[in-house]
GROMACS .gro file of C-alpha atoms in nm:
model
  128
    1MET     CA    1  -4.747  -2.028  -0.978
    2GLU     CA    2  -4.614  -1.924  -0.640
    3SER     CA    3  -4.454  -1.582  -0.634
    4HIS     CA    4  -4.124  -1.613  -0.450
    5TYR     CA    5  -4.007  -1.264  -0.544
    6GLN     CA    6  -4.211  -0.950  -0.604
    7THR     CA    7  -3.942  -0.709  -0.723
    8GLU     CA    8  -3.604  -0.703  -0.894
    9ALA     CA    9  -3.469  -0.529  -0.585
   10GLU     CA   10  -3.545  -0.842  -0.379
   11ILE     CA   11  -3.348  -1.057  -0.624
   12GLU     CA   12  -3.062  -0.807  -0.636
   13SER     CA   13  -3.055  -0.812  -0.256
   14VAL     CA   14  -3.011  -1.191  -0.260
   15VAL     CA   15  -2.720  -1.156  -0.504
   16GLN     CA   16  -2.559  -0.878  -0.300
   17GLY     CA   17  -2.607  -1.075   0.022
   18LEU     CA   18  -2.421  -1.371  -0.126
   19GLU     CA   19  -2.145  -1.164  -0.284
   20SER     CA   20  -2.085  -0.952   0.027
   21CYS     CA   21  -2.131  -1.247   0.265
   22THR     CA   22  -2.398  -1.061   0.461
   23THR     CA   23  -2.634  -1.355   0.415
   24GLY     CA   24  -2.619  -1.593   0.709
   25LYS     CA   25  -2.471  -1.936   0.648
   26ASP     CA   26  -2.810  -2.097   0.714
   27ASP     CA   27  -3.004  -1.842   0.509
   28PHE     CA   28  -2.900  -1.942   0.158
   29PRO     CA   29  -3.133  -2.226   0.053
   30HIS     CA   30  -3.165  -2.380  -0.291
   31ARG     CA   31  -3.418  -2.125  -0.420
   32LYS     CA   32  -3.173  -1.843  -0.345
   33HIS     CA   33  -2.902  -2.029  -0.537
   34LEU     CA   34  -3.147  -2.042  -0.829
   35ALA     CA   35  -3.226  -1.669  -0.802
   36VAL     CA   36  -2.855  -1.587  -0.814
   37ALA     CA   37  -2.808  -1.820  -1.111
   38VAL     CA   38  -3.088  -1.646  -1.303
   39TRP     CA   39  -2.938  -1.305  -1.218
   40TYR     CA   40  -2.592  -1.409  -1.335
   41LEU     CA   41  -2.723  -1.569  -1.655
   42ARG     CA   42  -2.940  -1.267  -1.731
   43ASN     CA   43  -2.633  -1.045  -1.710
   44SER     CA   44  -2.357  -1.265  -1.854
   45SER     CA   45  -2.267  -1.575  -2.054
   46VAL     CA   46  -2.296  -1.929  -1.917
   47GLU     CA   47  -1.921  -1.951  -1.857
   48GLN     CA   48  -1.916  -1.610  -1.686
   49ALA     CA   49  -2.213  -1.715  -1.472
   50VAL     CA   50  -2.028  -2.030  -1.362
   51GLU     CA   51  -1.722  -1.821  -1.274
   52LYS     CA   52  -1.928  -1.565  -1.080
   53MET     CA   53  -2.114  -1.838  -0.893
   54ARG     CA   54  -1.789  -2.020  -0.812
   55CYS     CA   55  -1.623  -1.705  -0.678
   56SER     CA   56  -1.929  -1.603  -0.479
   57LEU     CA   57  -1.984  -1.947  -0.327
   58LEU     CA   58  -1.618  -1.995  -0.235
   59ARG     CA   59  -1.605  -1.649  -0.075
   60PHE     CA   60  -1.925  -1.732   0.115
   61LEU     CA   61  -1.785  -2.067   0.234
   62ASP     CA   62  -1.458  -1.904   0.341
   63HIS     CA   63  -1.636  -1.622   0.522
   64HIS     CA   64  -1.855  -1.860   0.720
   65GLY     CA   65  -1.576  -2.111   0.785
   66LEU     CA   66  -1.768  -2.389   0.615
   67GLY     CA   67  -1.477  -2.542   0.425
   68ARG     CA   68  -1.423  -2.537   0.051
   69GLU     CA   69  -1.472  -2.913   0.020
   70ILE     CA   70  -1.847  -2.844   0.027
   71TYR     CA   71  -1.818  -2.672  -0.312
   72LYS     CA   72  -1.857  -2.904  -0.612
   73GLU     CA   73  -1.757  -2.750  -0.946
   74GLU     CA   74  -1.938  -3.012  -1.153
   75LEU     CA   75  -2.259  -2.961  -0.956
   76THR     CA   76  -2.238  -2.583  -0.997
   77ARG     CA   77  -2.187  -2.621  -1.372
   78ALA     CA   78  -2.478  -2.865  -1.396
   79TRP     CA   79  -2.713  -2.629  -1.214
   80ILE     CA   80  -2.606  -2.325  -1.419
   81ASN     CA   81  -2.662  -2.528  -1.737
   82LEU     CA   82  -3.003  -2.643  -1.615
   83VAL     CA   83  -3.108  -2.287  -1.531
   84HIS     CA   84  -2.977  -2.170  -1.868
   85GLU     CA   85  -3.183  -2.438  -2.046
   86GLU     CA   86  -3.495  -2.322  -1.861
   87LEU     CA   87  -3.429  -1.958  -1.947
   88GLU     CA   88  -3.384  -2.053  -2.313
   89ARG     CA   89  -3.734  -2.205  -2.309
   90LEU     CA   90  -3.887  -1.884  -2.175
   91ASP     CA   91  -3.962  -1.558  -2.350
   92SER     CA   92  -3.653  -1.340  -2.305
   93ASN     CA   93  -3.880  -1.035  -2.278
   94LEU     CA   94  -4.026  -1.157  -1.950
   95SER     CA   95  -3.925  -0.962  -1.642
   96LEU     CA   96  -3.643  -1.081  -1.419
   97VAL     CA   97  -3.901  -1.143  -1.146
   98THR     CA   98  -4.114  -1.366  -1.371
   99LEU     CA   99  -3.811  -1.553  -1.503
  100THR     CA  100  -3.675  -1.610  -1.153
  101ASN     CA  101  -4.008  -1.725  -1.009
  102THR     CA  102  -4.062  -1.960  -1.304
  103VAL     CA  103  -3.716  -2.114  -1.273
  104ILE     CA  104  -3.770  -2.165  -0.900
  105GLU     CA  105  -4.103  -2.337  -0.966
  106ARG     CA  106  -3.953  -2.564  -1.232
  107LEU     CA  107  -3.619  -2.641  -1.066
  108GLY     CA  108  -3.700  -2.596  -0.699
  109ASP     CA  109  -3.660  -2.966  -0.632
  110LEU     CA  110  -3.299  -3.042  -0.540
  111ASP     CA  111  -3.325  -3.369  -0.734
  112ALA     CA  112  -3.388  -3.188  -1.065
  113VAL     CA  113  -3.019  -3.195  -1.154
  114PHE     CA  114  -2.996  -3.568  -1.082
  115GLN     CA  115  -3.305  -3.633  -1.295
  116ARG     CA  116  -3.148  -3.438  -1.582
  117TYR     CA  117  -2.806  -3.603  -1.545
  118PRO     CA  118  -2.890  -3.945  -1.393
  119ASP     CA  119  -2.566  -4.117  -1.496
  120ASN     CA  120  -2.330  -3.852  -1.363
  121LEU     CA  121  -2.225  -3.997  -1.029
  122ALA     CA  122  -1.991  -3.704  -0.968
  123LEU     CA  123  -2.298  -3.490  -0.903
  124ARG     CA  124  -2.425  -3.718  -0.628
  125PRO     CA  125  -2.355  -3.614  -0.271
  126GLU     CA  126  -2.097  -3.825  -0.093
  127ARG     CA  127  -2.241  -4.093   0.132
  128LYS     CA  128  -2.140  -4.084   0.496
   0.00000   0.00000   0.00000
């Protein structure tokens, strides 16, 4: 398994970068979304994690002038649920680093959510 993160401090830095909008608009790829999701789920309920992710992403979008229409509530909920399901399969005594790296390995493909919810067209990106 590839080791994306070595320390909890690295993961915390990703979370803080998102929440404080110090992360550049082009420096928040999918694996960082997953790291934040693991952090939020490790420290709160599923519903609280969705709320934290929503607030953080909307603040990030506003800060970088990206437009709130990019944010998709149903997609955020689907990803948080998928990460939660993965965490439930893992030993809760594993370190945050191990949990995060495992989730990234298992869900690092952006299509994972569409494979899990194939009939939910609301999750699909809009065609241009």
